[in-house]
mmCIF file of C-alpha atoms and ligand atoms in Angstrom:
data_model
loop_
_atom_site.group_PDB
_atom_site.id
_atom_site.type_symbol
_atom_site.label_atom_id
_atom_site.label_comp_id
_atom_site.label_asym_id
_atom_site.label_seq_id
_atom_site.Cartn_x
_atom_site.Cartn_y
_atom_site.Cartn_z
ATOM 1 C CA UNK O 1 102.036 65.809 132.996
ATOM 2 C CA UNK O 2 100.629 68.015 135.860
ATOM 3 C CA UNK O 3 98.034 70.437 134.214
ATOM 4 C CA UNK O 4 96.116 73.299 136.230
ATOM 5 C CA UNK O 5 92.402 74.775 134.591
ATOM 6 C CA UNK O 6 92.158 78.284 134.908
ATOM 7 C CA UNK O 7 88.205 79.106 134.587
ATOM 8 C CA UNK O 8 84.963 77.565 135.704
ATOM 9 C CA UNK O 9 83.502 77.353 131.433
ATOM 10 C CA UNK O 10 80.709 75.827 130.803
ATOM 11 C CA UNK O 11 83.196 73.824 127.998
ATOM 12 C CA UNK O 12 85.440 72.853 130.993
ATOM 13 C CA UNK O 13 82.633 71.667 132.652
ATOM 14 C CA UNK O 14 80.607 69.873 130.181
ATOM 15 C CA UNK O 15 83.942 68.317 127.422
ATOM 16 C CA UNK O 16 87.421 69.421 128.713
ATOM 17 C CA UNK O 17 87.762 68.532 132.217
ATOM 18 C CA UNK O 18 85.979 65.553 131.813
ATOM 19 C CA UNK O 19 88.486 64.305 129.077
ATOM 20 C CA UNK O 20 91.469 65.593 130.728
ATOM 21 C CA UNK O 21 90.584 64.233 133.709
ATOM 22 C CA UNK O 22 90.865 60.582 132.377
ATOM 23 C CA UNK O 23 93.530 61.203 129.418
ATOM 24 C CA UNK O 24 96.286 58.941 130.311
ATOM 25 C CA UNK O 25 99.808 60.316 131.506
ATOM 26 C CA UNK O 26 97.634 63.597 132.323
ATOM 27 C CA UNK O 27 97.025 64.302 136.238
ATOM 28 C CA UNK O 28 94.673 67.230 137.121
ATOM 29 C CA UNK O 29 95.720 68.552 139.819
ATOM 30 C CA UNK O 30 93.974 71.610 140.988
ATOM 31 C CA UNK O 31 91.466 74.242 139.061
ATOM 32 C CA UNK O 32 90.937 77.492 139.213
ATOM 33 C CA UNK O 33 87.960 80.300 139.182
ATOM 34 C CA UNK O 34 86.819 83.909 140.017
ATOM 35 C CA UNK O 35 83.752 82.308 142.614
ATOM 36 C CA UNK O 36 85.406 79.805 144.868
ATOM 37 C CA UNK O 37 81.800 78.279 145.695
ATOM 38 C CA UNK O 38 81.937 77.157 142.020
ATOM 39 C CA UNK O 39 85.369 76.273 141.974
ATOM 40 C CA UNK O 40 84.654 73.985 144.892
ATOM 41 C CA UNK O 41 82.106 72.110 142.684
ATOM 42 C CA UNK O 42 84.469 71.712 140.016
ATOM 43 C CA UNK O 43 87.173 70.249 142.088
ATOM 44 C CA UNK O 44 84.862 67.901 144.069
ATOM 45 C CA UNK O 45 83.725 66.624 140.515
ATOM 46 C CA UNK O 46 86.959 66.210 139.158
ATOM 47 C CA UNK O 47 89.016 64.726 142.182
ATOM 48 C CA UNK O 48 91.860 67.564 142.199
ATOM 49 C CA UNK O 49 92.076 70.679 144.529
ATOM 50 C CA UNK O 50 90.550 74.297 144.103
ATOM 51 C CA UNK O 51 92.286 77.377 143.944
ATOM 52 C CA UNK O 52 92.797 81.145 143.354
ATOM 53 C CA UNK O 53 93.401 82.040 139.435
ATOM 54 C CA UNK O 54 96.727 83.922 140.834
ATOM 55 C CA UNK O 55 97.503 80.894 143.790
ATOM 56 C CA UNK O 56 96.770 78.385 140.854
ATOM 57 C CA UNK O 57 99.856 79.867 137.921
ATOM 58 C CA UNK O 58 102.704 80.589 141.341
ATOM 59 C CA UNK O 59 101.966 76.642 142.222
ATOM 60 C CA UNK O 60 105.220 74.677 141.235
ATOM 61 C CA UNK O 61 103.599 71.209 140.646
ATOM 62 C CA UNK O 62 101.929 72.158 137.739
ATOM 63 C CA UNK O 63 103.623 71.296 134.433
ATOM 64 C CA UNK O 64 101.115 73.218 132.442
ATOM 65 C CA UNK O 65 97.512 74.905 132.706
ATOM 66 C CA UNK O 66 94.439 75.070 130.395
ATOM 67 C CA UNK O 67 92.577 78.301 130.072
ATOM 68 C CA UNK O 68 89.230 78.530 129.356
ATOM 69 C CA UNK O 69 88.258 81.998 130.089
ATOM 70 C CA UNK O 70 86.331 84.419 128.058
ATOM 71 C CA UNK O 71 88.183 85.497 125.252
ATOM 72 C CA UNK O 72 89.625 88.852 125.798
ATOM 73 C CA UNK O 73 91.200 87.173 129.227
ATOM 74 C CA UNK O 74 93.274 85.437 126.774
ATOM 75 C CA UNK O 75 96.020 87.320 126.369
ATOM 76 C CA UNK O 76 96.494 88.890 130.048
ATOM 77 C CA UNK O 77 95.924 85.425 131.240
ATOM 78 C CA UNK O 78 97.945 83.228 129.156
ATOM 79 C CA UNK O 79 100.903 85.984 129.260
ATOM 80 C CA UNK O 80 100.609 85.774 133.383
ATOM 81 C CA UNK O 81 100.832 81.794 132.613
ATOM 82 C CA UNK O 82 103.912 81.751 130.193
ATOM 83 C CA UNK O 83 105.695 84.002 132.933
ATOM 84 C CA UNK O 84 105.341 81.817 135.581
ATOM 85 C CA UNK O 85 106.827 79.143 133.275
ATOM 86 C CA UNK O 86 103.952 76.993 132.492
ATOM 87 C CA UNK O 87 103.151 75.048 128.955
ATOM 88 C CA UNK O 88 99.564 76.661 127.895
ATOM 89 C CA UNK O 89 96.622 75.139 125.907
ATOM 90 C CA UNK O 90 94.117 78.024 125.720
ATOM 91 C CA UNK O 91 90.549 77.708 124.564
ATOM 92 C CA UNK O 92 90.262 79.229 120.643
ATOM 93 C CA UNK O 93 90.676 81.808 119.796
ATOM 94 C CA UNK O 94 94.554 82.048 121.303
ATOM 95 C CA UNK O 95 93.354 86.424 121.798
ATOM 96 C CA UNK O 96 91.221 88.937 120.160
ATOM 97 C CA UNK O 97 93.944 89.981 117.510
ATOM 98 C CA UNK O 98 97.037 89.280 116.111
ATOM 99 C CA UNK O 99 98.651 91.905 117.873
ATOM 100 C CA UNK O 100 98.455 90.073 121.192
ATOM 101 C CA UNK O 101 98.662 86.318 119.575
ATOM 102 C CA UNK O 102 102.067 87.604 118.624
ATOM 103 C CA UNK O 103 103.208 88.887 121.711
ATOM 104 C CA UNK O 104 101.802 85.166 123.136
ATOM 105 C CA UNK O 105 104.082 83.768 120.375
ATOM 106 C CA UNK O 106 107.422 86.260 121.384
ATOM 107 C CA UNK O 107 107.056 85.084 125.063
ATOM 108 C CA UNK O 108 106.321 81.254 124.764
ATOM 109 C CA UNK O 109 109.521 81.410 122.326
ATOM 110 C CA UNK O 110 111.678 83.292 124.618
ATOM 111 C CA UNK O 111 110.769 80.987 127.400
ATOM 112 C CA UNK O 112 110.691 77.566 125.420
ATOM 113 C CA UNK O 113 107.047 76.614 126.506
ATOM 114 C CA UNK O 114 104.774 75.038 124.241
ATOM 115 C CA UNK O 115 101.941 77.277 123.360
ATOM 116 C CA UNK O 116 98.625 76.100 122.077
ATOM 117 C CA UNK O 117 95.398 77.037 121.279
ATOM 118 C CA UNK O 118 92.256 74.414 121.864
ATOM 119 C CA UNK O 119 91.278 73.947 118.362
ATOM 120 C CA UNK O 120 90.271 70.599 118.336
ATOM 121 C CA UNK O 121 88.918 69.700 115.299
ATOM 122 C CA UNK O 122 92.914 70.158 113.687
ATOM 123 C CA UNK O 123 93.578 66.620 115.604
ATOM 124 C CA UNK O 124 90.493 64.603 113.681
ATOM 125 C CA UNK O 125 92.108 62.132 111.222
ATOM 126 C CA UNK O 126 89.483 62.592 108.779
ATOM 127 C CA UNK O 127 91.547 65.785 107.766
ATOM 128 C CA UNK O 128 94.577 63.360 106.954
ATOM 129 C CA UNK O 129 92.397 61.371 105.237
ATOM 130 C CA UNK O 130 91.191 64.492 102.835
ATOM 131 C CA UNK O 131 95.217 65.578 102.314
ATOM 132 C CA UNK O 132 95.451 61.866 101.189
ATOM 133 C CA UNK O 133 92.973 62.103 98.567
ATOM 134 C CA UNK O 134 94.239 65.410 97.562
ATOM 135 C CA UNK O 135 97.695 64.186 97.276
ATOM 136 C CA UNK O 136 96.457 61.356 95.247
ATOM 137 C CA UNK O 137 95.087 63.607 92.979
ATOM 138 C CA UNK O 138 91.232 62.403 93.217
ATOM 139 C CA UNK O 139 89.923 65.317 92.904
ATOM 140 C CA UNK O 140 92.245 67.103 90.026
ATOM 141 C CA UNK O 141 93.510 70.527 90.608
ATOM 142 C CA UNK O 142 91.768 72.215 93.188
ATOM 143 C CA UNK O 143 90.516 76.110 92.409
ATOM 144 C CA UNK O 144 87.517 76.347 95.606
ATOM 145 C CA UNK O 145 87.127 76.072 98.726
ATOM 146 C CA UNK O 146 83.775 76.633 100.859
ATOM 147 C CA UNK O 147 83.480 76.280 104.466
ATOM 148 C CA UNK O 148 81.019 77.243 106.976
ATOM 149 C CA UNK O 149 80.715 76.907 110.941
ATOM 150 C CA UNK O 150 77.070 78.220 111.849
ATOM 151 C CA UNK O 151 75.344 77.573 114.846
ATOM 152 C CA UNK O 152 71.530 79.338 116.065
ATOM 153 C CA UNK O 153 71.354 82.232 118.688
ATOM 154 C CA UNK O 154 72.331 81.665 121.704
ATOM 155 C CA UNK O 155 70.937 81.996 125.432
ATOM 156 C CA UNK O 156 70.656 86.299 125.451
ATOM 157 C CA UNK O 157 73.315 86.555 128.479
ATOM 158 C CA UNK O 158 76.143 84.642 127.097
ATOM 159 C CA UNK O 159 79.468 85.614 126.092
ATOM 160 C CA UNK O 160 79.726 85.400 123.125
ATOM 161 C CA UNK O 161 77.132 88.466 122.568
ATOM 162 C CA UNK O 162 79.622 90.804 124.739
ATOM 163 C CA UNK O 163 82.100 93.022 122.752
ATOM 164 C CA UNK O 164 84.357 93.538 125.923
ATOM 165 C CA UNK O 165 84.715 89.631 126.669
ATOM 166 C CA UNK O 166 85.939 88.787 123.143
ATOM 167 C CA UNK O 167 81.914 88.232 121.608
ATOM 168 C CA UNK O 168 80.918 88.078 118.156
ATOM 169 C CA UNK O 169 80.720 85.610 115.809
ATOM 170 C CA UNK O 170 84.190 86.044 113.538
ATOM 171 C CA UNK O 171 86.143 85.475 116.526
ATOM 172 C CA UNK O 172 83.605 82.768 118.288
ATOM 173 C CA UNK O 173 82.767 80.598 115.427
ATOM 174 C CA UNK O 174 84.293 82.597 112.125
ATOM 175 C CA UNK O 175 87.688 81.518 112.953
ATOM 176 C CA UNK O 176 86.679 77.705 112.548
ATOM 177 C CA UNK O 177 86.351 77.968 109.068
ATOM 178 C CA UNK O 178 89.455 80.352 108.505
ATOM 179 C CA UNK O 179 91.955 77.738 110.444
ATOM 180 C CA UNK O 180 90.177 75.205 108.437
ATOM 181 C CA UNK O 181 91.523 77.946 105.057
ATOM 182 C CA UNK O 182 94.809 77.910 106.672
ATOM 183 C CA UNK O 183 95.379 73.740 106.907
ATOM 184 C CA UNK O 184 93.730 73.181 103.796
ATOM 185 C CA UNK O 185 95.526 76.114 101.458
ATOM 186 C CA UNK O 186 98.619 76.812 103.421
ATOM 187 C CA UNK O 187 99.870 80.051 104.593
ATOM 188 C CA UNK O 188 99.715 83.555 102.789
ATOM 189 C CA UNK O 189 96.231 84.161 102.544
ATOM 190 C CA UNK O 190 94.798 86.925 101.735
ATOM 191 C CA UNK O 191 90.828 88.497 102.334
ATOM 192 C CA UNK O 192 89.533 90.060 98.730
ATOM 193 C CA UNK O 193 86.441 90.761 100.712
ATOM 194 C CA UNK O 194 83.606 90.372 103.634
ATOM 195 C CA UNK O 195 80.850 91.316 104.893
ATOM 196 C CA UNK O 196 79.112 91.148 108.891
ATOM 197 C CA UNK O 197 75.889 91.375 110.002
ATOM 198 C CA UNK O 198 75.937 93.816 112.915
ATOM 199 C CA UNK O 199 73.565 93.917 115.804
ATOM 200 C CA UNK O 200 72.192 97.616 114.842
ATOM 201 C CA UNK O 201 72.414 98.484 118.962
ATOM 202 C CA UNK O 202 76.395 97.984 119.001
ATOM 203 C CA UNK O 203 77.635 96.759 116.587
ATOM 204 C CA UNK O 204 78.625 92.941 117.841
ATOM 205 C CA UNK O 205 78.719 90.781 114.994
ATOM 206 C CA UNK O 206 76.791 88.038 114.309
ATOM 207 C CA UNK O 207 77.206 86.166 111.175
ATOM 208 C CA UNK O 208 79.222 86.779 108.342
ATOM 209 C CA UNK O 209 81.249 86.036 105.008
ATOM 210 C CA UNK O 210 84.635 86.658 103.574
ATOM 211 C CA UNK O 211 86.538 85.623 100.269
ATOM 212 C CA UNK O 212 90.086 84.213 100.386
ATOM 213 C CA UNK O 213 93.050 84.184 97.858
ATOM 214 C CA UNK O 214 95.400 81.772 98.481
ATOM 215 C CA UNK O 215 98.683 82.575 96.901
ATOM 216 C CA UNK O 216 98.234 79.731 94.105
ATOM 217 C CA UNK O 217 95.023 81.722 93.198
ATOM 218 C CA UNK O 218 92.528 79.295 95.179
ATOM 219 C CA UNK O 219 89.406 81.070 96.054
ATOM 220 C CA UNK O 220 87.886 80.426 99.647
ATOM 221 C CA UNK O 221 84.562 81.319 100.936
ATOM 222 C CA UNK O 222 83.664 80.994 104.281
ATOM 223 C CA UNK O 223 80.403 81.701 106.427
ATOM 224 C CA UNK O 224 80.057 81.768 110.314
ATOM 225 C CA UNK O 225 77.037 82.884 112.505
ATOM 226 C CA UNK O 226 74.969 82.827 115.412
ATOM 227 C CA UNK O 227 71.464 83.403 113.140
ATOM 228 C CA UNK O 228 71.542 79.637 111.530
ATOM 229 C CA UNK O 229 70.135 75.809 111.803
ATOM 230 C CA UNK O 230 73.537 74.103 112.526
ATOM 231 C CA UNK O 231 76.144 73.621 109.674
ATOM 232 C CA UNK O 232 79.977 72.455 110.484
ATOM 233 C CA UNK O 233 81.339 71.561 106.852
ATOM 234 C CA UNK O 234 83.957 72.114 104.752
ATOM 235 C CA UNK O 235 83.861 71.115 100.661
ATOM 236 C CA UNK O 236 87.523 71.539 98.257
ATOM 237 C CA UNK O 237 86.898 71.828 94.744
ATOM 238 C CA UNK O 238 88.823 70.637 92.005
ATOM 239 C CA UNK O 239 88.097 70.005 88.552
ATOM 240 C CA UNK O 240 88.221 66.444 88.538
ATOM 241 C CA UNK O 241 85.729 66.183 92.026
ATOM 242 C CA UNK O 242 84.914 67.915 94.657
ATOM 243 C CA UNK O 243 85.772 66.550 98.155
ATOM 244 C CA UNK O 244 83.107 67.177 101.446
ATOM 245 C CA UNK O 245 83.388 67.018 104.657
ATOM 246 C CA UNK O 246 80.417 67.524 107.118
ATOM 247 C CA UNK O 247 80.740 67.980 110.987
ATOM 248 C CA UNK O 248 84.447 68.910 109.896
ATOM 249 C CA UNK O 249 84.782 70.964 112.914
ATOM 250 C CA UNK O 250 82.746 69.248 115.656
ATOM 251 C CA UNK O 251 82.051 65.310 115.103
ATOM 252 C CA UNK O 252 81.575 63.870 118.488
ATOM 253 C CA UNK O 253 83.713 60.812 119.656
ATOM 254 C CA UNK O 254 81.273 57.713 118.713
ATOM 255 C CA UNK O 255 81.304 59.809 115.562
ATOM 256 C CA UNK O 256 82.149 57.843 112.267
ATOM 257 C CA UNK O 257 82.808 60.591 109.883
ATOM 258 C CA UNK O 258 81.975 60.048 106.246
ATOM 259 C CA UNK O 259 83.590 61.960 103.525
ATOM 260 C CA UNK O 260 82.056 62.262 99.808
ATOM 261 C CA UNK O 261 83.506 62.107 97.042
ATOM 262 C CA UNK O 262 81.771 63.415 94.082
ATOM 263 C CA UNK O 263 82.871 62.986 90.096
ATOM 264 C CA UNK O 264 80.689 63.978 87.491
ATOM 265 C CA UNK O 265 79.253 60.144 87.131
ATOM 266 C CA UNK O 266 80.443 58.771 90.275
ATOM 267 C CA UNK O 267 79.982 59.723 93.968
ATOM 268 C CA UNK O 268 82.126 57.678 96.576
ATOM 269 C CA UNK O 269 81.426 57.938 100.583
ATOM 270 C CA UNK O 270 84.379 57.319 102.964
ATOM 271 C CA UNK O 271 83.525 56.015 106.357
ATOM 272 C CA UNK O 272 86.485 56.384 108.740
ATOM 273 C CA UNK O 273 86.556 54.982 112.353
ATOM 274 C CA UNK O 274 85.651 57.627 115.105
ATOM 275 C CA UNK O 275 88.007 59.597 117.153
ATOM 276 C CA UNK O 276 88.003 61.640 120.097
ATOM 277 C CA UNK O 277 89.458 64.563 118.872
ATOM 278 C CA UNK O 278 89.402 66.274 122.289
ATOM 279 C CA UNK O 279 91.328 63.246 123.956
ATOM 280 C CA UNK O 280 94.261 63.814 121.161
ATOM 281 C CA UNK O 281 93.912 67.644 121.727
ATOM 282 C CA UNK O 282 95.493 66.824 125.040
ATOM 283 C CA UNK O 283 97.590 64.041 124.709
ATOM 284 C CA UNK O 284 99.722 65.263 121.459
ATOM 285 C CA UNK O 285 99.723 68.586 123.804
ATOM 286 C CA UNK O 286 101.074 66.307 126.990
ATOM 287 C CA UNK O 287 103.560 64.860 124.279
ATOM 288 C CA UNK O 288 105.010 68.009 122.977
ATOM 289 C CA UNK O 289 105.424 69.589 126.435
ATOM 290 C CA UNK O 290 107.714 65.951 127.341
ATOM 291 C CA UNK O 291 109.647 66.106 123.694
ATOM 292 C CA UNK O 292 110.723 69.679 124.511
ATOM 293 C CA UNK O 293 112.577 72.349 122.632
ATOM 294 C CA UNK O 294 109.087 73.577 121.779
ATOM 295 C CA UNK O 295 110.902 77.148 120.370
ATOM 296 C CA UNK O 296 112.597 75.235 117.664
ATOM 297 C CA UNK O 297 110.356 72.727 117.238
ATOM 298 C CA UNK O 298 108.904 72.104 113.676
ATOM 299 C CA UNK O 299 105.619 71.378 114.717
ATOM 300 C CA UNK O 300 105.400 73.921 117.290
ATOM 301 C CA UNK O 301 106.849 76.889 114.900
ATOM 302 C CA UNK O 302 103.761 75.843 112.499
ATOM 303 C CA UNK O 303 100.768 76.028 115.209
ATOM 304 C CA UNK O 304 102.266 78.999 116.773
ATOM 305 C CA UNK O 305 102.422 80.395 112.949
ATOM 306 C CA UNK O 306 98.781 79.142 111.799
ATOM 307 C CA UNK O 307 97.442 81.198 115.470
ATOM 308 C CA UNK O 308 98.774 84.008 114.366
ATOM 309 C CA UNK O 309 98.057 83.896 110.255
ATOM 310 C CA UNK O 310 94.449 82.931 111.600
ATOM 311 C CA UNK O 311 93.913 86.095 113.871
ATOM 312 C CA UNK O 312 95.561 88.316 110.898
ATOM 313 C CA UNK O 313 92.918 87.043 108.782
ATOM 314 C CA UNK O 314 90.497 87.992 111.360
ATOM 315 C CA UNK O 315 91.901 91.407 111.640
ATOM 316 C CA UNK O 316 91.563 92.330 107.825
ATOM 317 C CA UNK O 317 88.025 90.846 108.061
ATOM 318 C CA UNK O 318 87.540 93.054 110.654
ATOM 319 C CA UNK O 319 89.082 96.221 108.955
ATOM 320 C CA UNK O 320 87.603 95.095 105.306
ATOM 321 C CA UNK O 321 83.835 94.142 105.889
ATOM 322 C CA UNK O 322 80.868 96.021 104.565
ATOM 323 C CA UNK O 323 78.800 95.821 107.794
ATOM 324 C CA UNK O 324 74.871 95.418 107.367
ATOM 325 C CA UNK O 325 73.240 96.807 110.902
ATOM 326 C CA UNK O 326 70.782 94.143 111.529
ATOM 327 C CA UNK O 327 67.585 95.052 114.094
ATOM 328 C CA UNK O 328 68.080 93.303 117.811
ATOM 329 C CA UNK O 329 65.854 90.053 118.068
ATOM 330 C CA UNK O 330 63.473 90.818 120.859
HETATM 331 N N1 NAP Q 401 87.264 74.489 121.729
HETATM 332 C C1 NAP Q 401 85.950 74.503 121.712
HETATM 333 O O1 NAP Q 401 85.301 73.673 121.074
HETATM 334 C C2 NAP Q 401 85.221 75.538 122.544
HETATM 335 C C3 NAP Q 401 83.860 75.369 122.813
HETATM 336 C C4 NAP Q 401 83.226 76.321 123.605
HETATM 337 C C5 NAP Q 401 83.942 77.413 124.078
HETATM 338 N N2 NAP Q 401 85.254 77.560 123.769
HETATM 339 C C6 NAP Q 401 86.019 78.727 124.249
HETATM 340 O O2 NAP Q 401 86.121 78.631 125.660
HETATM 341 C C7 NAP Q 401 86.046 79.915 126.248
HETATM 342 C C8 NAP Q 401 84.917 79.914 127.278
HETATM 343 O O3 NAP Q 401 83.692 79.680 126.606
HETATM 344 P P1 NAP Q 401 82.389 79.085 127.386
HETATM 345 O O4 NAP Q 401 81.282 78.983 126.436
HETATM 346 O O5 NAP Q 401 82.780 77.855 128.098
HETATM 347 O O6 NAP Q 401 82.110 80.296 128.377
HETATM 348 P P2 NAP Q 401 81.405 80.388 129.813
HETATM 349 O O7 NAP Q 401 80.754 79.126 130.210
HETATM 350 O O8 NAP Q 401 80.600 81.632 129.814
HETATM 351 O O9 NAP Q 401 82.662 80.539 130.786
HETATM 352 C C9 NAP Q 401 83.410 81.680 130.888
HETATM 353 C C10 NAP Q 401 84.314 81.585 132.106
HETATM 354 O O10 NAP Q 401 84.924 82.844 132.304
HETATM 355 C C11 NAP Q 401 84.507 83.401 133.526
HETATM 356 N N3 NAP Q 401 84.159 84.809 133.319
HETATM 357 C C12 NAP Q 401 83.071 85.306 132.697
HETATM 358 N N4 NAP Q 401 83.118 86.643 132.701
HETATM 359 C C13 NAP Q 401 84.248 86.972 133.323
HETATM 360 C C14 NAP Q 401 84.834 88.200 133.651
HETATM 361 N N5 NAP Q 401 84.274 89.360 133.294
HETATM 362 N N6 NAP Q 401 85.992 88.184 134.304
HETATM 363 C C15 NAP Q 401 86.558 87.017 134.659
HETATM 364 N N7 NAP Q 401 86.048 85.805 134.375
HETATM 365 C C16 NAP Q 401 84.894 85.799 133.716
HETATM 366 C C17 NAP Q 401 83.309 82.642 133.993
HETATM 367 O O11 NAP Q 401 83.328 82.682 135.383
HETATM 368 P P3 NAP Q 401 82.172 82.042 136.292
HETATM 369 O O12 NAP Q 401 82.368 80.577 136.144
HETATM 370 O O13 NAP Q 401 82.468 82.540 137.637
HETATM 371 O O14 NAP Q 401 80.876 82.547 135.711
HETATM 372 C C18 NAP Q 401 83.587 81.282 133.409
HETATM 373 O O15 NAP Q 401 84.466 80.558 134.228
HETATM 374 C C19 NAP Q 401 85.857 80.918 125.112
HETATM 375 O O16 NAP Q 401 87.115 81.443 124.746
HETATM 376 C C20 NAP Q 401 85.329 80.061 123.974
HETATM 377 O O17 NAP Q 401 85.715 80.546 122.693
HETATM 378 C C21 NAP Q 401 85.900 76.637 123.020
#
């Protein structure tokens, strides 16, 4: 598996190049940025060759690229990708709405490429490990879910507080919790309500809340923000226990996640062995792209389904939320 990097991130610096790099049956070959000074550095540090973002997709050794560009490069990016007949893993979320993650969809079907967005946390086994509990019906009929991925403000010139590069935090950390709605509850959700803090100057959001209906009548809450201490969880509800996961989205490798159980006179902790859910990111990606036939593809038709049932969430959000202008922090 030959993969490409389109963008010089600071995540493709700091987690995904690194892990890519040394994933077996995965050979980086070259990467790709807007400043070739930096692009230099990133090559030299990760033994493969630099390039130009156009050079880099009309190269014909590359089996597949990994995009980690700002958000609303997406899209235009991961379309330009698709064309030239590359498998893509792009950095969440897959665009800024689900009018262009199903346009992504339409072309990655028509051309039989595996299309993927970089959610990681979906390959942790401690979400197995929850449906197994659930299936074994510890925890009774479940009515509630609540979920939050928070995280506190961030350095004043990054990305994520710029409208035109895909900023905010529904689509930088809101759509953690909504995926999360989506394994968890299955498909047809609906929003019964939100609400976003705006930044008063223009708008950006940066925290929020929203209420889910499944279509079995489950009832979902989720937060997300850039104004809170740290908080990665995830709790289902039933009424014979309630089920909680902490660092659900974000548990680093050496990471032994423990999952609680709690009855009304009983509370049971499950410790499960660590995983690198980053390193499986890539290599069940590497595996799909050599199993093929990613159009028809089970497993592929339900990713490429849960991207876009994610971003349609995102878009009622969007169109449903009472917004609460919030002052600008100095
Ligand atoms: N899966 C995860 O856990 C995870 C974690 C963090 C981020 N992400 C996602 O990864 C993506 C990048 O996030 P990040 O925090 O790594 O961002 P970042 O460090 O700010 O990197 C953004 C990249 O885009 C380039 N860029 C910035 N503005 C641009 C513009 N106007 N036109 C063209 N290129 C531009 C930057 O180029 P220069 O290098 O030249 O500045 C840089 O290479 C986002 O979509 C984010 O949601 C995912």
């Amino acid at each position: 598996m030959r993969f490409g990097a389109l963008g010089t991130s600071s995540i493709a610096w700091r987690r995904a190049l690194p892990t890519l790099a040394s994933a077996p049956g995965i050979d980086l070959v070259a990467v790709a940025g807007r400043s070739p000074e930096k692009t230099g550095r990133f090559a030299a540090r990760f033994g493969c060759e630099a390039s130009a973002p156009e050079a880099l997709l009309e190269r014909d050794d590359l089996d597949a690229v990994y995009i980690s560009l700002p958000t609303s490069l997406h899209h235009a990016w991961t379309a330009e990708a698709l064309r030239a007949g590359k498998h893509v893993l792009v950095e969440k979320p897959i665009a800024v709405d689900a009018a262009e993650a199903r346009d992504l969809v339409r072309l990655a079907e028509a051309r039989d490429l595996v299309l993927r967005e970089n959610f990681m946390f979906l390959h942790h086994p401690q979400h197995s490990a929850v449906a197994d509990l659930l299936a074994k019906g510890r925890l009774g009929e479940p009515s509630a879910l609540h979920s939050a991925f928070c995280i506190p403000p961030l350095p004043p010139d990054d990305i994520r507080y710029v409208a035109e590069l895909g900023g905010g935090a529904l689509l930088d950390v809101g759509v953690y919790p909504l995926r999360a709605a989506c394994l968890l509850l299955g498909g047809g959700l609906r929003v019964a309500g939100a609400t976003l803090r705006t930044r008063a100057s223009d708008g950006l959001d940066l925290s929020g809340q929203a209420l889910l209906v499944s279509p079995s009548g489950v009832l979902a809450d989720i937060g997300f923000g850039f104004e809170h201490s740290y908080r990665s969880s995830y709790s289902l509800w039933g009424d014979r226990a309630r089920l909680t996961v902490d660092r659900a989205f974000t548990p680093p490798p050496a990471y032994q996640p423990t999952l609680v159980l709690e009855e009304q006179d009983h509370v049971e902790h499950f410790t499960l062995p660590a995983a690198d859910q980053l390193r499986r990111c890539f290599t069940d990606f590497a595996e799909a792209v050599r199993t093929g036939g990613a159009a028809s593809a089970p497993e592929e038709i339900r990713r490429r389904d849960d991207a876009v049932a994610c971003m349609e969430l995102v878009d009622a959000i969007r169109e449903q939320a009472l917004r609460v202008p919030v002052a600008d922090r100095p």
